[in-house]
mmCIF file of C-alpha atoms and ligand atoms in Angstrom:
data_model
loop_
_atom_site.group_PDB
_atom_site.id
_atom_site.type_symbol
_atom_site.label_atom_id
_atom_site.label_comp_id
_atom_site.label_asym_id
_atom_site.label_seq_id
_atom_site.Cartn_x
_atom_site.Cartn_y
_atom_site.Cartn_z
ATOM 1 C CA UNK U 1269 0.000 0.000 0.000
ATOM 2 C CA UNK U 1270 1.530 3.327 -1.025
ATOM 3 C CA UNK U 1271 1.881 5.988 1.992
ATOM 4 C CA UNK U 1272 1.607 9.631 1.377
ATOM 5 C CA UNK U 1273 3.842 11.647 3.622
ATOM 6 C CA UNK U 1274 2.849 15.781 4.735
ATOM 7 C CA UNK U 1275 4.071 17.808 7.365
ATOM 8 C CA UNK U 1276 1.625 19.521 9.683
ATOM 9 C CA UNK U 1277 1.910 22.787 10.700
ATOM 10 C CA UNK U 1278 1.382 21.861 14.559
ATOM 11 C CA UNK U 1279 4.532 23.190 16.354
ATOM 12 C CA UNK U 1280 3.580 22.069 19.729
ATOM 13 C CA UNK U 1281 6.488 20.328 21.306
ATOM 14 C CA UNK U 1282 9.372 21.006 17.961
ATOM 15 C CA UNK U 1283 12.556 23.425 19.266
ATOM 16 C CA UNK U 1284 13.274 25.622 16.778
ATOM 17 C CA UNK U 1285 16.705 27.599 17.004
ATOM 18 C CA UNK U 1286 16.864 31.240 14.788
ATOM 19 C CA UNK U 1287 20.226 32.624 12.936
ATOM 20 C CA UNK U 1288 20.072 36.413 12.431
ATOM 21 C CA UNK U 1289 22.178 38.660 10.383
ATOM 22 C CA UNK U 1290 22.827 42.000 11.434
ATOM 23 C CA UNK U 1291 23.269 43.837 8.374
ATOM 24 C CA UNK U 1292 20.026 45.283 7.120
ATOM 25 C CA UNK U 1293 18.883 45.122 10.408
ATOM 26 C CA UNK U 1294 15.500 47.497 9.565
ATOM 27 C CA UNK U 1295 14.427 44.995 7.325
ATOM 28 C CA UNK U 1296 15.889 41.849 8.990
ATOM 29 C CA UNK U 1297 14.644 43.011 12.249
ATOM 30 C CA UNK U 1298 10.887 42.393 10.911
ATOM 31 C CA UNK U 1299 11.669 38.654 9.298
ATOM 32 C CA UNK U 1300 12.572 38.036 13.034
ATOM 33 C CA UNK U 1301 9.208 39.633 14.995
ATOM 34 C CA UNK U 1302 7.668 37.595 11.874
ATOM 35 C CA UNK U 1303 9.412 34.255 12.405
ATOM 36 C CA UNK U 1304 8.827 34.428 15.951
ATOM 37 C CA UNK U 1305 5.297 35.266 15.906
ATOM 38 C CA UNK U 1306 4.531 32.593 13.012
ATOM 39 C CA UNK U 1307 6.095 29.997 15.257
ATOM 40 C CA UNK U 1308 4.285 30.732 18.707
ATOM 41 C CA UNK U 1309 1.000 31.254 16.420
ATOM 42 C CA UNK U 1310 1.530 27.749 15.534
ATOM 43 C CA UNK U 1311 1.929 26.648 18.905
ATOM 44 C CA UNK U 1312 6.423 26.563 18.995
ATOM 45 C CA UNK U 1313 6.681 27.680 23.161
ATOM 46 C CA UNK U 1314 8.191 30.594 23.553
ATOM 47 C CA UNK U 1315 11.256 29.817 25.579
ATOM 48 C CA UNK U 1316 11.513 26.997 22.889
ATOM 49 C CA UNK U 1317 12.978 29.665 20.305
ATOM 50 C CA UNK U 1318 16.577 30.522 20.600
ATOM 51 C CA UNK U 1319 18.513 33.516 18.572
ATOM 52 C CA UNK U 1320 22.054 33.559 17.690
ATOM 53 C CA UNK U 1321 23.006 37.012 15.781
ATOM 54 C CA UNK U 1322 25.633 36.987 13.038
ATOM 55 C CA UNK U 1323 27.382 40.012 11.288
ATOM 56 C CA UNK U 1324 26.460 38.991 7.909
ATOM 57 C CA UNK U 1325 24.109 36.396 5.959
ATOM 58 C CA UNK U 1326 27.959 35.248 4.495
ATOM 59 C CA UNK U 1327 27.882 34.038 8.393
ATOM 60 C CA UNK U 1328 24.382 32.215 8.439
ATOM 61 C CA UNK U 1329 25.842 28.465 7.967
ATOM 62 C CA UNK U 1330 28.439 28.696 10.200
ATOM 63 C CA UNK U 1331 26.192 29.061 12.877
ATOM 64 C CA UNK U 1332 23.331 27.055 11.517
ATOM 65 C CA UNK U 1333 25.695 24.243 11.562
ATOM 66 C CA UNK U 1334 26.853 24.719 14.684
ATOM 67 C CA UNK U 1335 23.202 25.129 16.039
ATOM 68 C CA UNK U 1336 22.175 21.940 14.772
ATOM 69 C CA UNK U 1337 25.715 20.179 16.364
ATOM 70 C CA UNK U 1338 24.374 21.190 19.295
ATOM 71 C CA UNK U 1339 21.297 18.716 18.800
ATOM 72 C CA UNK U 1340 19.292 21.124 20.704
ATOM 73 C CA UNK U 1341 16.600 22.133 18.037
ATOM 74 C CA UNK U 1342 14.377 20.486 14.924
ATOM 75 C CA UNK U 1343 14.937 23.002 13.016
ATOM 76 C CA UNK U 1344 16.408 26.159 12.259
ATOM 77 C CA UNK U 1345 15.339 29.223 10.632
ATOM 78 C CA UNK U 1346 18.018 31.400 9.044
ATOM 79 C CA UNK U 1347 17.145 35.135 8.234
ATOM 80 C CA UNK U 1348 18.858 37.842 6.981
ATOM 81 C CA UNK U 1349 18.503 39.833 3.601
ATOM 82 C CA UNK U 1350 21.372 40.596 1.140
ATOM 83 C CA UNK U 1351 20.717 43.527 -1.217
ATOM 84 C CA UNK U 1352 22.404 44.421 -4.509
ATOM 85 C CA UNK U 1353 24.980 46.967 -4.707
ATOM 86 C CA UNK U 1354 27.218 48.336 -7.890
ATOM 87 C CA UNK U 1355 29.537 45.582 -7.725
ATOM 88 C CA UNK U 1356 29.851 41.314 -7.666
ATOM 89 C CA UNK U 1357 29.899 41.617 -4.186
ATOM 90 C CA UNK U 1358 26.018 40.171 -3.717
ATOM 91 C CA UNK U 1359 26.246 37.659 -5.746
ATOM 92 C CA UNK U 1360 29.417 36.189 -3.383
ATOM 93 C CA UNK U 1361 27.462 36.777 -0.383
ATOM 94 C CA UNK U 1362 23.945 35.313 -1.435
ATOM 95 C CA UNK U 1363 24.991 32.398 -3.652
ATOM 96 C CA UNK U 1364 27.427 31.338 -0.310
ATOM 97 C CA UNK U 1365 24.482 32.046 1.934
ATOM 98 C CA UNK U 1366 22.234 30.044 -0.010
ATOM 99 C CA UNK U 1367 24.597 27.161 -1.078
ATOM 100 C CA UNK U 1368 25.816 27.050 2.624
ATOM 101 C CA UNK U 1369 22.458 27.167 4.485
ATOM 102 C CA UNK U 1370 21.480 24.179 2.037
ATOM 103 C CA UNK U 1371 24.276 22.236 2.637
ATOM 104 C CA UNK U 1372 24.226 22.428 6.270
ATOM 105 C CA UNK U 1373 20.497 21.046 5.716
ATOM 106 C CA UNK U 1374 21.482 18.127 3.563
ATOM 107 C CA UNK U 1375 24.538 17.024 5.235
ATOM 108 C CA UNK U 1376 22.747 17.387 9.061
ATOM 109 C CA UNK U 1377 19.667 15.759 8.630
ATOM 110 C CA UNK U 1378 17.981 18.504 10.355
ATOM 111 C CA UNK U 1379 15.734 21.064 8.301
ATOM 112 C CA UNK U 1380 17.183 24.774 7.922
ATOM 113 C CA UNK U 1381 14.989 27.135 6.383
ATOM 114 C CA UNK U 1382 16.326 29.431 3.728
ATOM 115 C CA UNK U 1383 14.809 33.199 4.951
ATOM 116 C CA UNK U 1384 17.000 35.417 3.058
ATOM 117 C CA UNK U 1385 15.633 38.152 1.095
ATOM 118 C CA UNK U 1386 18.048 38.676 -2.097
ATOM 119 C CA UNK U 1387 16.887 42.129 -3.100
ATOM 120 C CA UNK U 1388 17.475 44.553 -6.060
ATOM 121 C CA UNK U 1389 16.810 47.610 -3.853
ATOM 122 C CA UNK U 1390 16.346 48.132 -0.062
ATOM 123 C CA UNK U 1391 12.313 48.999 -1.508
ATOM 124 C CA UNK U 1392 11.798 45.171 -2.547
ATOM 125 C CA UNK U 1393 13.782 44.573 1.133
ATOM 126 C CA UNK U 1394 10.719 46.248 2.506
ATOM 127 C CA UNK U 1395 7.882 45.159 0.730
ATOM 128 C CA UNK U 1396 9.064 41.555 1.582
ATOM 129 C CA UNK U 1397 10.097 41.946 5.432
ATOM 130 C CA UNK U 1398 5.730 42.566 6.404
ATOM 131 C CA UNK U 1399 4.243 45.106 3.823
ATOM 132 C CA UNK U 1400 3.119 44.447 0.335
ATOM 133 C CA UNK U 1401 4.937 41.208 -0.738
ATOM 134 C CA UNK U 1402 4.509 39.443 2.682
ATOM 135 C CA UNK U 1403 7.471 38.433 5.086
ATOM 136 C CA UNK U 1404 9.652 36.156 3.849
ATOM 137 C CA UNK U 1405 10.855 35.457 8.236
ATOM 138 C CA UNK U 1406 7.013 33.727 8.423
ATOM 139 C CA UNK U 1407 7.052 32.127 5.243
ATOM 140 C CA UNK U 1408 10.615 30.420 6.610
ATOM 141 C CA UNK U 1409 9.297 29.999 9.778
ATOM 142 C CA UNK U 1410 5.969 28.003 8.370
ATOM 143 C CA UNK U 1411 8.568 25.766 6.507
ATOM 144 C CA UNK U 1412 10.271 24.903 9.244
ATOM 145 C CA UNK U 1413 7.302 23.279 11.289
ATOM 146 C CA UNK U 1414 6.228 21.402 7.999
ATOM 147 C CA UNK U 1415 9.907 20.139 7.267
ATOM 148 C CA UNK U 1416 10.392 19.206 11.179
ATOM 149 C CA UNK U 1417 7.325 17.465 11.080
ATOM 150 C CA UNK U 1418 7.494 15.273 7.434
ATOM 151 C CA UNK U 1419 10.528 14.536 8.721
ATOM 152 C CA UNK U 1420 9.203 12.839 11.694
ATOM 153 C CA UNK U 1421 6.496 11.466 9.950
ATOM 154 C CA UNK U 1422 8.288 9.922 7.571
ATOM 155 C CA UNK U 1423 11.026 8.159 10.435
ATOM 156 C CA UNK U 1424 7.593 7.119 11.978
ATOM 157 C CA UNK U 1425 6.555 5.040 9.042
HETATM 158 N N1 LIG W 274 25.775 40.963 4.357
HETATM 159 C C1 LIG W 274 24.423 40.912 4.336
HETATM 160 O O1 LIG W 274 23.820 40.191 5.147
HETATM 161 N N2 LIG W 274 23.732 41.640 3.428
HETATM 162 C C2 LIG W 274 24.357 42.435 2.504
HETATM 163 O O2 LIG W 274 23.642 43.092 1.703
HETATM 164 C C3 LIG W 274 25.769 42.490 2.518
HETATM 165 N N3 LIG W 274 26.471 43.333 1.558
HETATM 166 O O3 LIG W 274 25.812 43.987 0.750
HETATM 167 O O4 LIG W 274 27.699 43.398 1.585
HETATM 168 C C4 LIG W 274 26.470 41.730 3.486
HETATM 169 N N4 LIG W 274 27.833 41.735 3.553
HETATM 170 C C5 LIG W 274 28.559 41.240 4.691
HETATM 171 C C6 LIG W 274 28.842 39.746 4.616
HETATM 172 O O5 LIG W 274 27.661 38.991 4.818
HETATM 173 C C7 LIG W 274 29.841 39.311 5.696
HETATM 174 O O6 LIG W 274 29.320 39.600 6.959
HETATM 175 C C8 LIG W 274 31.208 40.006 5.560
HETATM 176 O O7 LIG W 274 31.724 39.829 4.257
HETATM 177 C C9 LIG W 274 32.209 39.406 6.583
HETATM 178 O O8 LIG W 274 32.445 38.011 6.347
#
């Protein structure tokens, strides 16, 4: 008989640790109130949320992979938003961000969400960190809770 696997959105009970950049921090600042408030909305405790801030989203999987060393958490939910300037210089620091923060996933086991906004202007920033175009922090956060939880259903089969 053929099984179909989902992931509810039930965070009861799941540990869910949070890696922050700094830069950006107007815009970043929101994808965090909006991660946060996703996850207790879906019933992650409070104290069951831990933050580590790094300088830069270059830093993200460093500390991602550390957090999930730690075995502490189900999943982790990195945010941080990388914005395009006159030079190369973005595409270094979001293709490493997003390479990294994938390959911590795949190589841990544990889900990582990917909650970087990689922006042509600080006005997409905004309109994707709570106004017009959402918040990309929630969106990450909601992914986390379904990932932590196929994940579980699927080792339950
Ligand atoms: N870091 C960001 O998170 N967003 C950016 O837009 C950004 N820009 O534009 O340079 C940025 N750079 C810093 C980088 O992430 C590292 O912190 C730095 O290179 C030190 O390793």
């Amino acid at each position: 008989m053929s099984q179909v696997f989902s992931g509810d959105l039930v965070g009861t009970g799941l540990r869910i640790g949070i890696v922050a950049s700094r830069w950006n921090d107007f815009m970043v600042g929101k994808l965090v109130e909006g991660a946060r408030d996703a996850l207790v909305r879906h019933g992650v405790s409070d104290d069951a949320i831990d933050i580590a801030h790094v300088p830069g989203c270059f830093e993200l999987p460093l500390v991602a992979k550390k957090m999930v060393e730690i075995g502490r958490y189900d999943a982790i939910v990195c945010l941080g938003a990388v914005i395009r300037g006159a030079t190369p210089h973005f595409d270094y620091v979001a293709g490493e961000a997003a390479r990294g923060i994938a390959r911590v996933g795949l190589e841990s086991g544990v889900p990582v969400a990917f909650g970087v906004l990689t922006c042509d202007s600080v006005e997409q920033a905004i309109e994707r960190s709570g106004s017009k175009g959402g918040n990309k922090g929630v969106e990450a956060a909601t992914a986390a809770i379904e990932m932590a939880n196929l994940l579980r259903a699927i080792d339950a089969a």
